[in-house]
Coordinates of C-alpha atoms in Angstrom, one line a residue:
M1 CA 19.7 -5.8 -30.7
K2 CA 19.4 -8.9 -32.6
D3 CA 20.8 -10.9 -29.7
I4 CA 17.7 -9.5 -27.3
D5 CA 15.1 -10.6 -30.7
R6 CA 16.5 -14.1 -30.9
A7 CA 16.6 -14.6 -27.1
V8 CA 13.3 -13.2 -27.2
E9 CA 12.0 -15.7 -29.3
A10 CA 13.6 -18.7 -27.4
L11 CA 11.7 -17.9 -24.9
R12 CA 8.9 -17.9 -26.4
T13 CA 9.5 -22.0 -27.0
E14 CA 9.2 -22.3 -23.7
F15 CA 6.8 -19.3 -22.6
Q16 CA 3.3 -20.7 -21.0
G17 CA 2.1 -17.0 -20.7
T18 CA 2.2 -13.9 -23.4
L19 CA 5.0 -11.9 -24.1
F20 CA 4.8 -8.1 -24.8
T21 CA 7.5 -5.8 -27.3
P22 CA 7.0 -2.9 -28.2
D23 CA 6.5 -4.2 -31.7
V24 CA 3.7 -6.9 -30.3
G25 CA 0.0 -5.3 -30.0
G26 CA -1.3 -5.3 -26.5
Y27 CA 1.9 -3.6 -25.1
E28 CA 0.9 -0.1 -24.6
D29 CA -1.6 -1.6 -22.9
A30 CA 0.3 -4.1 -20.9
R31 CA 3.1 -1.2 -19.8
I32 CA 0.5 1.2 -17.3
L33 CA 1.0 1.7 -14.6
F34 CA -1.0 3.1 -12.0
N35 CA 1.0 6.5 -11.5
A36 CA 0.7 7.9 -14.7
M37 CA 3.7 10.1 -14.0
I38 CA 5.7 6.9 -14.7
D39 CA 6.3 6.7 -19.0
K40 CA 8.7 3.8 -19.3
R41 CA 9.5 1.7 -22.4
P42 CA 10.6 -1.6 -21.1
A43 CA 12.6 -4.4 -23.9
V44 CA 9.9 -7.0 -22.4
I45 CA 7.2 -7.7 -20.9
A46 CA 6.6 -11.2 -19.5
Q47 CA 3.4 -12.5 -18.7
C48 CA 3.8 -15.3 -16.3
A49 CA 1.0 -18.1 -16.4
D50 CA 2.7 -19.8 -14.2
V51 CA 5.6 -20.5 -11.4
P52 CA 7.9 -21.7 -14.6
D53 CA 7.2 -18.9 -16.6
V54 CA 8.6 -16.4 -13.7
Q55 CA 11.9 -18.9 -14.1
S56 CA 12.7 -18.6 -17.7
A57 CA 11.9 -14.9 -17.6
L58 CA 14.6 -14.5 -14.6
R59 CA 17.0 -16.9 -17.1
F60 CA 16.6 -14.4 -20.2
A61 CA 17.2 -11.9 -18.0
R62 CA 20.4 -13.2 -16.4
E63 CA 21.6 -14.0 -19.9
T64 CA 20.6 -11.0 -21.4
G65 CA 21.5 -8.3 -19.1
L66 CA 18.3 -6.6 -18.2
E67 CA 17.3 -4.6 -15.6
I68 CA 14.6 -6.4 -14.1
A69 CA 11.0 -4.9 -12.6
V70 CA 9.0 -6.8 -11.4
R71 CA 5.0 -6.0 -11.5
G72 CA 2.4 -7.5 -9.3
G73 CA -0.4 -4.3 -8.5
G74 CA 1.7 -2.1 -10.4
H75 CA 0.2 0.0 -7.9
G76 CA 3.4 1.3 -5.7
V77 CA 3.8 5.5 -6.7
A78 CA 7.1 5.2 -7.5
G79 CA 6.5 3.1 -10.5
A80 CA 9.2 0.6 -9.8
A81 CA 7.0 -2.7 -11.5
L82 CA 8.6 -0.7 -15.0
T83 CA 11.8 -0.4 -16.5
E84 CA 13.2 1.6 -19.3
G85 CA 14.7 -1.1 -21.5
G86 CA 14.9 -4.1 -19.3
I87 CA 12.0 -7.0 -18.9
V88 CA 9.1 -7.1 -16.7
I89 CA 8.5 -10.1 -14.8
D90 CA 4.4 -9.9 -15.0
L91 CA 2.4 -11.8 -12.7
R92 CA -0.7 -10.1 -12.7
R93 CA -2.3 -13.8 -14.4
M94 CA -1.2 -16.0 -11.4
N95 CA -4.1 -14.0 -9.2
T96 CA -5.9 -16.9 -7.5
V97 CA -6.7 -17.0 -4.7
D98 CA -7.5 -20.6 -2.6
V99 CA -9.3 -20.0 1.0
D100 CA -9.3 -23.1 2.8
P101 CA -12.6 -22.0 5.5
D102 CA -12.1 -25.1 7.9
A103 CA -8.4 -24.3 8.2
R104 CA -8.6 -20.7 8.2
T105 CA -6.2 -19.8 5.5
A106 CA -5.7 -17.9 2.1
T107 CA -3.2 -18.5 -0.3
V108 CA -2.7 -16.2 -2.9
G109 CA -1.1 -16.1 -6.1
G110 CA 1.7 -13.3 -6.4
G111 CA -0.2 -11.3 -8.9
A112 CA -3.6 -11.7 -7.4
T113 CA -5.3 -8.2 -5.5
I114 CA -6.8 -7.0 -2.8
G115 CA -10.0 -7.4 -4.5
D116 CA -9.3 -10.2 -5.3
L117 CA -8.3 -11.4 -2.5
D118 CA -10.9 -9.4 -0.1
G119 CA -13.7 -11.3 -2.5
A120 CA -12.4 -14.7 -2.2
T121 CA -12.4 -14.4 2.5
Q122 CA -15.8 -12.4 2.4
A123 CA -17.6 -15.5 0.5
Y124 CA -16.7 -17.4 4.2
G125 CA -17.0 -14.8 6.1
L126 CA -13.3 -14.3 6.7
A127 CA -11.2 -11.5 6.1
T128 CA -7.1 -10.7 6.9
T129 CA -5.8 -7.0 6.9
G130 CA -5.6 -5.6 3.3
G131 CA -5.3 -2.3 2.1
R132 CA -7.1 0.5 1.8
A133 CA -7.8 0.3 -2.3
S134 CA -8.9 -2.8 -4.3
T135 CA -6.0 -2.5 -6.9
T136 CA -3.7 -3.0 -4.9
G137 CA -1.0 -5.8 -5.3
V138 CA -1.5 -8.0 -2.4
G139 CA 2.6 -9.4 -3.3
G140 CA 4.4 -6.0 -2.9
F141 CA 1.6 -4.6 0.0
T142 CA 2.7 -7.5 2.1
L143 CA 6.0 -7.7 1.8
G144 CA 6.0 -4.1 3.0
G145 CA 4.8 -4.3 5.8
G146 CA 1.1 -4.2 5.1
S147 CA -1.1 -1.5 6.9
G148 CA -4.6 -1.3 6.1
W149 CA -8.3 -0.5 7.5
I150 CA -8.7 -3.4 10.3
E151 CA -5.2 -3.8 11.3
R152 CA -6.0 -2.4 14.7
K153 CA -7.8 -5.9 15.8
F154 CA -5.3 -7.9 13.0
G155 CA -2.2 -6.5 12.5
L156 CA 0.0 -6.1 9.7
A157 CA -1.0 -7.8 6.9
C158 CA 2.5 -9.5 7.4
D159 CA 2.1 -10.4 10.3
R160 CA -0.9 -12.7 9.1
L161 CA 2.0 -14.5 7.3
L162 CA 2.1 -18.3 7.6
S163 CA 4.2 -18.5 4.0
V164 CA 5.8 -17.4 1.5
D165 CA 7.1 -18.9 -2.4
L166 CA 9.7 -17.2 -3.5
I167 CA 11.8 -17.6 -6.7
T168 CA 15.5 -16.8 -6.2
A169 CA 17.5 -14.5 -8.4
D170 CA 19.1 -17.7 -9.5
G171 CA 16.1 -18.7 -10.2
D172 CA 15.4 -21.6 -7.2
P173 CA 12.4 -22.3 -5.8
V174 CA 12.6 -21.4 -2.1
R175 CA 9.6 -21.2 0.5
A176 CA 10.0 -19.0 4.0
S177 CA 8.2 -19.8 6.8
E178 CA 8.5 -20.3 10.2
T179 CA 10.4 -23.7 10.4
E180 CA 11.4 -22.7 6.3
N181 CA 14.3 -20.4 6.0
P182 CA 13.3 -18.2 9.0
D183 CA 16.4 -15.8 8.2
L184 CA 14.6 -15.2 4.6
F185 CA 11.1 -15.4 6.3
W186 CA 11.8 -12.7 8.5
A187 CA 13.2 -10.7 5.6
L188 CA 9.5 -10.7 4.1
H189 CA 8.2 -9.1 7.0
G190 CA 8.6 -5.7 5.6
G191 CA 11.7 -6.5 3.3
G192 CA 9.8 -5.6 0.2
G193 CA 10.4 -7.4 -3.1
N194 CA 14.5 -7.3 -2.3
F195 CA 15.0 -11.2 -2.3
G196 CA 12.8 -12.3 -5.3
V197 CA 9.9 -12.8 -7.3
A198 CA 6.9 -13.9 -4.6
T199 CA 5.1 -16.2 -6.2
A200 CA 2.2 -17.5 -3.8
M201 CA 1.8 -16.6 0.3
T202 CA -0.2 -18.1 2.4
F203 CA -2.2 -15.7 5.1
R204 CA -4.2 -16.7 8.1
L205 CA -8.0 -15.4 8.3
D206 CA -9.8 -14.5 11.2
P207 CA -13.3 -14.7 11.2
L208 CA -15.7 -11.2 10.1
T209 CA -18.6 -10.6 8.9
D210 CA -20.7 -7.3 10.4
F211 CA -18.8 -4.7 9.3
A212 CA -20.0 -0.7 10.0
I213 CA -18.2 2.7 8.2
A214 CA -19.1 6.3 9.3
L215 CA -18.0 8.5 7.0
L216 CA -18.4 12.6 7.9
L217 CA -18.3 15.7 6.1
W218 CA -18.0 20.0 7.4
P219 CA -16.6 22.7 5.3
A220 CA -12.2 22.6 5.6
A221 CA -13.1 25.7 8.4
D222 CA -14.0 23.6 11.2
G223 CA -10.8 21.2 10.0
P224 CA -9.4 22.2 13.9
E225 CA -12.3 21.6 15.8
V226 CA -13.3 18.5 14.5
M227 CA -10.1 16.9 14.1
R228 CA -9.5 17.2 18.0
L229 CA -12.6 15.9 18.4
W230 CA -12.3 13.0 16.7
R231 CA -8.3 12.6 17.7
D232 CA -9.7 12.3 21.5
V233 CA -12.9 9.5 20.1
M234 CA -10.0 7.7 18.6
D235 CA -7.8 8.1 21.7
A236 CA -10.3 5.5 23.9
A237 CA -11.7 3.8 20.9
P238 CA -11.4 0.4 21.1
D239 CA -9.3 -1.8 18.8
E240 CA -12.3 -2.2 16.4
A241 CA -12.6 1.0 15.2
G242 CA -10.0 2.3 12.6
G243 CA -9.8 4.8 9.6
G244 CA -9.0 8.3 9.4
L245 CA -8.9 12.2 9.5
I246 CA -8.8 13.9 5.2
F247 CA -9.1 17.2 3.9
L248 CA -10.4 16.7 0.4
T249 CA -12.2 17.9 -2.7
A250 CA -15.6 17.4 -2.3
T251 CA -17.7 16.4 -5.2
T252 CA -21.6 16.1 -5.2
E253 CA -21.0 12.9 -7.2
M254 CA -21.4 11.6 -3.4
P255 CA -24.6 11.2 -2.4
F256 CA -24.4 13.1 1.1
V257 CA -22.3 15.8 0.2
P258 CA -24.4 18.8 -0.3
E259 CA -24.1 21.6 -3.1
S260 CA -22.4 23.9 -1.2
L261 CA -19.9 22.1 -0.8
D262 CA -19.0 20.8 -4.5
G263 CA -15.8 21.5 -5.6
Q264 CA -14.8 22.8 -2.5
L265 CA -12.0 21.4 0.1
A266 CA -13.6 19.9 3.1
V267 CA -12.5 17.7 6.2
G268 CA -14.1 14.3 6.1
V269 CA -13.5 12.0 9.0
L270 CA -13.8 8.0 8.3
V271 CA -14.7 6.1 10.8
T272 CA -14.7 1.9 10.2
W273 CA -16.2 0.0 12.8
I274 CA -15.9 -4.3 13.3
G275 CA -19.2 -5.7 14.6
A276 CA -22.8 -4.1 13.8
E277 CA -24.0 -0.4 12.6
Q278 CA -25.0 0.9 16.4
G279 CA -21.5 0.4 17.4
V280 CA -20.0 2.9 15.2
R281 CA -22.9 5.2 15.7
D282 CA -22.5 5.6 20.0
L283 CA -18.5 5.6 18.7
V284 CA -19.1 9.0 16.5
R285 CA -21.5 10.9 18.5
P286 CA -19.5 13.3 19.6
L287 CA -18.8 14.1 16.1
L288 CA -22.3 13.9 15.6
D289 CA -23.2 16.3 17.9
R290 CA -20.9 18.4 16.0
K291 CA -23.5 18.6 13.1
P292 CA -21.6 16.9 9.9
V293 CA -23.1 18.7 7.1
G294 CA -22.8 15.6 5.0
E295 CA -23.2 12.3 7.0
L296 CA -23.1 8.6 6.0
I297 CA -23.7 5.4 8.3
T298 CA -23.9 2.2 7.9
A299 CA -23.2 -1.5 7.7
I300 CA -21.4 -2.9 4.6
P301 CA -19.5 -5.6 3.7
Y302 CA -15.6 -5.3 4.0
A303 CA -14.8 -6.3 0.6
Q304 CA -17.0 -3.2 -0.6
L305 CA -15.3 -0.5 1.4
Q306 CA -12.1 -1.8 0.4
S307 CA -13.2 -0.4 -3.7
M308 CA -15.0 2.1 -1.7
L309 CA -12.3 4.7 -2.3
D310 CA -10.5 3.7 -5.3
D311 CA -9.1 6.0 -7.6
P312 CA -9.7 6.4 -11.3
P313 CA -7.0 5.1 -13.5
G314 CA -4.8 7.5 -15.8
M315 CA -4.1 10.1 -12.9
R316 CA -0.7 11.2 -11.6
N317 CA 0.8 10.1 -7.6
Y318 CA 2.9 11.5 -5.9
W319 CA 2.9 10.6 -2.2
S320 CA 5.0 10.5 1.1
A321 CA 4.1 9.5 5.0
E322 CA 5.5 11.1 8.7
H323 CA 5.1 8.7 11.7
L324 CA 3.9 10.9 15.1
A325 CA 4.4 9.6 18.4
S326 CA 1.9 12.2 19.6
L327 CA -0.7 14.6 17.9
P328 CA -1.2 17.9 20.4
D329 CA -3.2 20.4 20.0
P330 CA 0.0 23.2 17.9
A331 CA 0.2 19.6 15.7
V332 CA -3.8 19.8 14.7
D333 CA -3.0 23.4 14.0
V334 CA -0.2 22.9 11.9
F335 CA -1.8 19.8 10.3
C336 CA -4.7 21.5 9.2
A337 CA -3.1 24.6 8.1
Q338 CA -1.4 22.7 5.5
A339 CA -4.3 21.4 3.9
E340 CA -4.0 25.0 2.0
G341 CA -1.1 23.7 -0.2
M342 CA -3.4 21.0 -2.2
I343 CA -4.7 21.1 -5.1
I344 CA -8.6 22.2 -5.1
P345 CA -10.1 20.1 -7.4
S346 CA -8.2 17.7 -7.3
G347 CA -8.3 13.8 -5.9
S348 CA -4.8 14.4 -3.1
Q349 CA -6.1 13.5 0.2
H350 CA -4.6 15.4 3.1
A351 CA -4.8 12.7 5.3
I352 CA -4.2 11.3 8.8
L353 CA -5.0 8.0 10.0
R354 CA -4.9 6.1 13.6
L355 CA -2.5 3.1 14.3
G356 CA -2.1 1.4 17.5
G357 CA -4.1 -1.6 18.7
A358 CA -2.9 -4.9 17.8
V359 CA -0.1 -3.1 15.2
T360 CA 1.9 -1.9 18.5
R361 CA 1.0 -4.9 20.3
E362 CA 2.6 -7.4 18.3
T363 CA 5.6 -8.7 19.6
A364 CA 7.1 -10.5 16.4
D365 CA 10.5 -9.0 15.8
W366 CA 10.4 -8.3 12.2
P367 CA 11.5 -5.1 10.1
I368 CA 9.5 -2.8 10.3
S369 CA 10.2 0.9 11.9
F370 CA 7.1 1.7 12.6
R371 CA 5.2 0.0 15.1
D372 CA 5.3 1.9 18.3
A373 CA 3.2 5.6 16.1
P374 CA 0.3 6.5 17.2
W375 CA -0.6 8.4 14.4
V376 CA 0.7 9.0 10.3
V377 CA 0.2 11.6 8.0
H378 CA -0.3 10.7 4.6
P379 CA -0.6 13.2 2.0
F380 CA -1.4 11.3 -1.0
G381 CA -1.3 13.6 -4.0
V382 CA -3.5 12.5 -7.3
W383 CA -3.7 14.8 -10.1
A384 CA -4.6 15.5 -13.7
D385 CA -2.3 18.1 -15.4
P386 CA 1.2 17.8 -15.6
A387 CA 1.7 21.4 -14.9
D388 CA 0.4 20.8 -11.4
D389 CA 3.4 18.5 -11.2
E390 CA 5.8 20.2 -9.0
R391 CA 3.0 22.3 -6.9
A392 CA 1.6 18.7 -5.9
R393 CA 5.3 17.6 -4.9
E394 CA 6.1 20.8 -2.9
W395 CA 2.9 20.6 -1.1
T396 CA 3.5 16.5 0.2
R397 CA 7.4 17.7 1.0
D398 CA 6.0 20.9 3.0
L399 CA 3.9 18.9 5.2
R400 CA 6.3 16.5 6.0
A401 CA 8.8 19.4 7.1
A402 CA 5.6 21.0 9.2
L403 CA 4.8 17.8 11.6
E404 CA 8.8 16.6 11.9
P405 CA 8.9 18.3 15.8
W406 CA 6.4 15.5 16.6
S407 CA 8.2 13.0 14.4
T408 CA 9.8 9.1 15.1
G409 CA 11.8 9.4 12.2
A410 CA 9.6 6.4 11.0
V411 CA 8.2 5.4 7.9
Y412 CA 6.3 2.9 6.0
L413 CA 7.8 2.5 3.0
N414 CA 4.5 1.4 0.9
F415 CA 3.4 4.7 1.7
T416 CA 6.4 6.7 -0.3
G417 CA 8.6 6.9 -3.4
D418 CA 12.2 7.3 -4.0
E419 CA 13.3 9.7 -1.0
G420 CA 16.4 8.6 -0.6
H421 CA 18.6 5.9 0.6
E422 CA 18.6 7.2 4.4
R423 CA 14.4 7.2 3.9
V424 CA 14.7 3.3 3.5
V425 CA 17.0 2.7 6.0
A426 CA 14.6 4.8 8.5
G427 CA 11.8 2.1 7.2
Y428 CA 13.9 -0.6 9.0
G429 CA 15.8 0.9 11.5
K430 CA 19.9 0.8 11.2
A431 CA 20.3 -2.6 13.2
N432 CA 17.6 -3.9 11.6
Y433 CA 19.2 -2.9 7.5
D434 CA 22.1 -4.3 8.2
R435 CA 20.9 -7.7 9.2
L436 CA 18.7 -7.6 5.7
A437 CA 21.6 -6.5 4.2
G438 CA 23.0 -9.4 5.0
I439 CA 20.0 -11.9 3.7
K440 CA 19.9 -10.1 0.8
S441 CA 23.3 -10.8 0.2
Q442 CA 22.7 -14.8 0.3
Y443 CA 19.3 -14.6 -1.6
D444 CA 20.2 -11.9 -4.3
P445 CA 24.0 -10.5 -4.2
G446 CA 23.8 -9.0 -7.1
N447 CA 21.4 -6.6 -6.6
L448 CA 19.2 -8.2 -9.2
F449 CA 16.1 -7.3 -7.6
H450 CA 16.9 -3.4 -7.2
L451 CA 13.7 -1.3 -8.3
N452 CA 12.3 -0.9 -4.8
H453 CA 13.0 0.3 -1.3
N454 CA 16.4 -0.7 -2.2
I455 CA 18.7 -3.1 0.4
R456 CA 22.0 -3.0 -0.6
P457 CA 23.5 -6.5 -0.8
L458 CA 27.1 -7.2 1.8

């Protein structure tokens, strides 16, 4: 330990950011992640101020042999942004977003969140696909593929990438784009944090000014009929429409929820709409005819929607996903029946999302396996009491298993935790995984970056 202490003191002399060790004030706050189930104590948390800090922290890790975790937003459910006894390369201070409104591009620091990105681009009436929560880190979200509310119109977040600045395991700065290191650029469209530390990403933007939502609510018993209506509406909807259907605990903290549903299991539909409010009203008319007990239809800034569904910090989390090739009536019945296994009341969401549109039409051959799936089931467990841990995991696993007859076998890895190596391969497809392993061998042959959905070097 004395050798580590001396190495830390040597690192301090060249480090512009802040170094936290267990004996330094602020350490406990610095190690908190989104998922309260993760409780690890790193030896060092290196909050980097710039690229040289990232290089110094990597050199320190190589010299000391400490395990490396990389933290952008710290939102991943598996807690890979933290390491027990290792070093966390924490990018949160590197969170600038520089927008060029004329070129319609945004260059985003490796520690920026979706909220940072959306706020900066909205000021110019521009946007790119973000996640479904403002606290998610842009880096991990994008490098894992990047599925969000407006993907049916604009594609996945990684489809919008123009370049990525990366620091490799050797500490070398590398830029990946269509013309610079194109194999690495290909790998970063879904391959996650396997190849280095992403310190900056540049995105293509599109105009987005008018935006609206419809949020409708019914008692849970109405779930099968509502879900069939919603399915048919979304099957016929243009790419401007997105959203999902969710079983959740209703709460009168939302002003449109009636007292009769407070604390009860309910079924909700969220339809997002790129355009004026009347467009979403017209689209959801069949659902309005089904007389929801709660209703909110309004124009809203896109960035505001992105933060509306943020979960409170300090909750325990366990998620997964199953991508479906179709959603026939028997699958609807199974999905609705499985909602009874949720923890009520809690922040858990028994969700299914509509994909398709630009996600499916995009022709780039990125290492992403789920593009062709029109639906994704997403059990999103959020609860407070550790005594409910196993119950929440069981509900998640049971929902996946129940929908397996309609599954494509693909998976969006950002929606999952550590579910084994076979699921990682399924996230890319076997041929893509093998190619990724070869690229991993070039940029990280020692697998220093292994706290992720890991691609093993050849």
